[in-house]
């Protein structure tokens, strides 16, 4: 006896939860054959294909979800992920922007957008941070979604550009701050590192701050620059 739609959906959702992408994809393919214009089925199938390492196969499926009337912001987000996996950063950035415009409620959308923009040109990512901040002011207590995404992107990209921007705007998060003071120390800029460590000092940074103060006061070799 053929599996019912409910059985296939249960198989697919269990497999998705277990990150068993081949099983999820097989069940969703069967559902797609029965309901070729069902946006949620196409959305889930596209997700399974992206996560299972088949981004090129996911693209027409996700576009089919849009054509079938799907308006979840996760559909353009997944299109961004698929294009990113195919090293098509410009297209990925456009789709992540669409996900945000459609009301994405996940910090993954701004995070991924900033990462792909940074891969194209760090200045583009910094400019996008400025636009985020202009549209929704920085609030380190409440941490709007874009700010959560920016913090996550800062510790994932190569370089300290995003972390420096966040620290210049008062970021208190130790992993983000560490990227900046480590960059100062790598350039033998002890004074720059100490200036950051003295600004909104964090408990876990106290020992380092005291050590740097002694080094600079004693002239032991780290000149500011």
mmCIF file of C-alpha atoms in Angstrom, residues 9-196:
data_model
loop_
_atom_site.group_PDB
_atom_site.id
_atom_site.type_symbol
_atom_site.label_atom_id
_atom_site.label_comp_id
_atom_site.label_asym_id
_atom_site.label_seq_id
_atom_site.Cartn_x
_atom_site.Cartn_y
_atom_site.Cartn_z
ATOM 1 C CA UNK A 9 4.849 14.326 5.525
ATOM 2 C CA UNK A 10 5.620 12.710 8.883
ATOM 3 C CA UNK A 11 8.583 10.843 7.349
ATOM 4 C CA UNK A 12 9.867 14.053 5.792
ATOM 5 C CA UNK A 13 9.566 16.147 8.929
ATOM 6 C CA UNK A 14 11.194 13.497 11.095
ATOM 7 C CA UNK A 15 14.043 13.179 8.603
ATOM 8 C CA UNK A 16 14.456 16.942 8.406
ATOM 9 C CA UNK A 17 14.613 17.126 12.182
ATOM 10 C CA UNK A 18 17.274 14.398 12.189
ATOM 11 C CA UNK A 19 19.160 16.103 9.318
ATOM 12 C CA UNK A 20 18.705 12.949 7.266
ATOM 13 C CA UNK A 21 18.573 14.796 3.972
ATOM 14 C CA UNK A 22 18.348 11.795 1.572
ATOM 15 C CA UNK A 23 15.334 10.369 3.411
ATOM 16 C CA UNK A 24 13.673 13.766 3.650
ATOM 17 C CA UNK A 25 14.286 14.475 -0.018
ATOM 18 C CA UNK A 26 12.864 11.099 -1.099
ATOM 19 C CA UNK A 27 9.662 11.580 0.919
ATOM 20 C CA UNK A 28 9.251 15.164 -0.288
ATOM 21 C CA UNK A 29 9.839 14.120 -3.906
ATOM 22 C CA UNK A 30 6.911 11.734 -3.575
ATOM 23 C CA UNK A 31 4.757 14.499 -2.124
ATOM 24 C CA UNK A 32 5.853 16.825 -4.922
ATOM 25 C CA UNK A 33 4.710 14.277 -7.517
ATOM 26 C CA UNK A 34 1.268 14.210 -5.886
ATOM 27 C CA UNK A 35 1.077 17.963 -5.272
ATOM 28 C CA UNK A 36 3.348 19.667 -7.824
ATOM 29 C CA UNK A 37 2.047 23.165 -7.031
ATOM 30 C CA UNK A 38 2.049 22.997 -3.233
ATOM 31 C CA UNK A 39 4.313 25.826 -2.040
ATOM 32 C CA UNK A 40 5.075 24.337 1.369
ATOM 33 C CA UNK A 41 6.108 20.995 -0.117
ATOM 34 C CA UNK A 42 8.345 22.772 -2.621
ATOM 35 C CA UNK A 43 9.762 24.997 0.111
ATOM 36 C CA UNK A 44 10.682 22.013 2.296
ATOM 37 C CA UNK A 45 12.078 20.096 -0.659
ATOM 38 C CA UNK A 46 14.221 23.056 -1.632
ATOM 39 C CA UNK A 47 15.535 23.272 1.914
ATOM 40 C CA UNK A 48 16.352 19.557 1.984
ATOM 41 C CA UNK A 49 18.199 19.805 -1.329
ATOM 42 C CA UNK A 50 20.233 22.829 -0.218
ATOM 43 C CA UNK A 51 21.187 21.202 3.060
ATOM 44 C CA UNK A 52 21.869 17.899 1.342
ATOM 45 C CA UNK A 53 24.445 19.479 -0.965
ATOM 46 C CA UNK A 54 22.363 19.862 -4.134
ATOM 47 C CA UNK A 55 21.910 23.656 -4.436
ATOM 48 C CA UNK A 56 21.574 23.605 -8.245
ATOM 49 C CA UNK A 57 18.632 21.188 -7.950
ATOM 50 C CA UNK A 58 17.120 23.349 -5.231
ATOM 51 C CA UNK A 59 16.907 26.506 -7.345
ATOM 52 C CA UNK A 60 14.049 25.469 -9.699
ATOM 53 C CA UNK A 61 12.209 23.863 -6.791
ATOM 54 C CA UNK A 62 12.344 27.065 -4.724
ATOM 55 C CA UNK A 63 11.372 29.207 -7.706
ATOM 56 C CA UNK A 64 8.467 26.814 -8.144
ATOM 57 C CA UNK A 65 7.443 27.538 -4.561
ATOM 58 C CA UNK A 66 7.367 31.249 -5.375
ATOM 59 C CA UNK A 67 5.434 30.642 -8.601
ATOM 60 C CA UNK A 68 2.922 28.561 -6.614
ATOM 61 C CA UNK A 69 2.239 31.520 -4.342
ATOM 62 C CA UNK A 70 4.640 30.864 -1.489
ATOM 63 C CA UNK A 71 5.406 34.076 0.373
ATOM 64 C CA UNK A 72 7.356 32.865 3.363
ATOM 65 C CA UNK A 73 10.564 34.891 3.760
ATOM 66 C CA UNK A 74 12.349 31.553 4.177
ATOM 67 C CA UNK A 75 11.922 30.847 0.458
ATOM 68 C CA UNK A 76 14.107 33.769 -0.699
ATOM 69 C CA UNK A 77 16.434 33.070 2.220
ATOM 70 C CA UNK A 78 16.932 29.521 0.936
ATOM 71 C CA UNK A 79 17.411 30.850 -2.589
ATOM 72 C CA UNK A 80 20.167 33.005 -1.129
ATOM 73 C CA UNK A 81 21.708 29.955 0.505
ATOM 74 C CA UNK A 82 21.548 28.001 -2.765
ATOM 75 C CA UNK A 83 23.199 30.761 -4.787
ATOM 76 C CA UNK A 84 25.811 31.202 -2.081
ATOM 77 C CA UNK A 85 26.635 27.490 -2.203
ATOM 78 C CA UNK A 86 27.071 27.889 -5.968
ATOM 79 C CA UNK A 87 29.462 30.820 -5.335
ATOM 80 C CA UNK A 88 27.019 33.302 -6.873
ATOM 81 C CA UNK A 89 27.413 35.965 -4.219
ATOM 82 C CA UNK A 90 25.603 38.823 -5.987
ATOM 83 C CA UNK A 91 22.494 36.722 -6.549
ATOM 84 C CA UNK A 92 22.720 35.431 -2.987
ATOM 85 C CA UNK A 93 22.847 38.978 -1.618
ATOM 86 C CA UNK A 94 19.784 39.961 -3.651
ATOM 87 C CA UNK A 95 17.778 37.043 -2.279
ATOM 88 C CA UNK A 96 18.827 37.673 1.311
ATOM 89 C CA UNK A 97 17.696 41.270 0.838
ATOM 90 C CA UNK A 98 14.367 39.951 -0.427
ATOM 91 C CA UNK A 99 14.040 37.740 2.656
ATOM 92 C CA UNK A 100 14.552 40.811 4.855
ATOM 93 C CA UNK A 101 12.071 42.853 2.809
ATOM 94 C CA UNK A 102 9.525 40.063 3.241
ATOM 95 C CA UNK A 103 9.886 40.224 6.999
ATOM 96 C CA UNK A 104 12.422 37.567 7.915
ATOM 97 C CA UNK A 105 12.333 37.161 11.674
ATOM 98 C CA UNK A 106 15.659 35.338 11.897
ATOM 99 C CA UNK A 107 19.139 36.815 12.467
ATOM 100 C CA UNK A 108 20.368 34.298 9.888
ATOM 101 C CA UNK A 109 19.143 36.538 7.056
ATOM 102 C CA UNK A 110 21.165 39.640 8.035
ATOM 103 C CA UNK A 111 24.081 37.419 9.036
ATOM 104 C CA UNK A 112 24.208 35.673 5.674
ATOM 105 C CA UNK A 113 23.672 38.932 3.797
ATOM 106 C CA UNK A 114 26.589 40.593 5.570
ATOM 107 C CA UNK A 115 28.812 37.576 4.978
ATOM 108 C CA UNK A 116 28.199 37.483 1.223
ATOM 109 C CA UNK A 117 28.578 41.254 0.919
ATOM 110 C CA UNK A 118 31.835 41.040 2.860
ATOM 111 C CA UNK A 119 33.061 38.334 0.486
ATOM 112 C CA UNK A 120 32.420 40.717 -2.419
ATOM 113 C CA UNK A 121 33.833 43.839 -0.769
ATOM 114 C CA UNK A 122 34.123 44.587 2.965
ATOM 115 C CA UNK A 123 33.069 48.169 2.281
ATOM 116 C CA UNK A 124 29.723 46.945 1.006
ATOM 117 C CA UNK A 125 29.139 45.052 4.231
ATOM 118 C CA UNK A 126 30.076 48.127 6.271
ATOM 119 C CA UNK A 127 27.730 50.266 4.212
ATOM 120 C CA UNK A 128 24.919 47.789 4.810
ATOM 121 C CA UNK A 129 25.593 47.973 8.555
ATOM 122 C CA UNK A 130 25.169 51.734 8.359
ATOM 123 C CA UNK A 131 21.826 51.302 6.611
ATOM 124 C CA UNK A 132 20.679 48.738 9.161
ATOM 125 C CA UNK A 133 21.541 51.154 11.965
ATOM 126 C CA UNK A 134 19.793 54.050 10.238
ATOM 127 C CA UNK A 135 16.605 52.016 9.843
ATOM 128 C CA UNK A 136 16.625 50.528 13.354
ATOM 129 C CA UNK A 137 18.871 52.147 15.958
ATOM 130 C CA UNK A 138 21.485 50.143 17.822
ATOM 131 C CA UNK A 139 20.258 48.866 21.166
ATOM 132 C CA UNK A 140 22.687 46.519 22.898
ATOM 133 C CA UNK A 141 20.137 45.670 25.560
ATOM 134 C CA UNK A 142 17.366 44.636 23.181
ATOM 135 C CA UNK A 143 19.620 43.553 20.290
ATOM 136 C CA UNK A 144 17.397 43.810 17.204
ATOM 137 C CA UNK A 145 17.653 40.920 14.766
ATOM 138 C CA UNK A 146 19.983 42.745 12.398
ATOM 139 C CA UNK A 147 22.390 43.405 15.258
ATOM 140 C CA UNK A 148 22.344 39.746 16.295
ATOM 141 C CA UNK A 149 23.113 38.823 12.707
ATOM 142 C CA UNK A 150 25.913 41.373 12.522
ATOM 143 C CA UNK A 151 27.565 40.002 15.663
ATOM 144 C CA UNK A 152 27.380 36.473 14.257
ATOM 145 C CA UNK A 153 28.800 37.583 10.903
ATOM 146 C CA UNK A 154 31.639 39.492 12.559
ATOM 147 C CA UNK A 155 33.107 36.360 14.106
ATOM 148 C CA UNK A 156 32.689 34.295 10.915
ATOM 149 C CA UNK A 157 34.192 36.486 8.193
ATOM 150 C CA UNK A 158 37.895 36.853 7.513
ATOM 151 C CA UNK A 159 39.245 40.038 9.043
ATOM 152 C CA UNK A 160 38.069 42.381 11.761
ATOM 153 C CA UNK A 161 36.187 44.975 9.678
ATOM 154 C CA UNK A 162 32.725 44.117 10.964
ATOM 155 C CA UNK A 163 33.937 43.595 14.517
ATOM 156 C CA UNK A 164 35.665 46.977 14.493
ATOM 157 C CA UNK A 165 32.472 48.698 13.303
ATOM 158 C CA UNK A 166 30.482 47.003 16.056
ATOM 159 C CA UNK A 167 33.044 47.914 18.719
ATOM 160 C CA UNK A 168 33.105 51.507 17.503
ATOM 161 C CA UNK A 169 29.359 51.478 18.164
ATOM 162 C CA UNK A 170 29.643 50.074 21.676
ATOM 163 C CA UNK A 171 29.527 46.287 21.237
ATOM 164 C CA UNK A 172 30.052 44.634 24.648
ATOM 165 C CA UNK A 173 30.395 41.061 23.372
ATOM 166 C CA UNK A 174 33.760 39.536 24.261
ATOM 167 C CA UNK A 175 34.189 37.374 21.105
ATOM 168 C CA UNK A 176 33.609 40.406 18.878
ATOM 169 C CA UNK A 177 35.840 42.656 20.967
ATOM 170 C CA UNK A 178 38.569 39.993 20.975
ATOM 171 C CA UNK A 179 38.817 40.150 17.188
ATOM 172 C CA UNK A 180 39.620 43.848 17.434
ATOM 173 C CA UNK A 181 42.093 43.839 20.299
ATOM 174 C CA UNK A 182 43.821 40.794 18.821
ATOM 175 C CA UNK A 183 44.178 42.676 15.556
ATOM 176 C CA UNK A 184 45.713 45.614 17.425
ATOM 177 C CA UNK A 185 48.176 43.299 19.180
ATOM 178 C CA UNK A 186 49.082 41.559 15.914
ATOM 179 C CA UNK A 187 50.092 44.982 14.590
ATOM 180 C CA UNK A 188 52.001 45.721 17.833
ATOM 181 C CA UNK A 189 49.490 48.448 18.599
ATOM 182 C CA UNK A 190 49.258 47.953 22.330
ATOM 183 C CA UNK A 191 47.787 51.389 22.890
ATOM 184 C CA UNK A 192 44.943 50.659 20.477
ATOM 185 C CA UNK A 193 44.207 47.342 22.163
ATOM 186 C CA UNK A 194 44.278 48.963 25.589
ATOM 187 C CA UNK A 195 41.944 51.747 24.483
ATOM 188 C CA UNK A 196 39.357 49.150 23.507
#
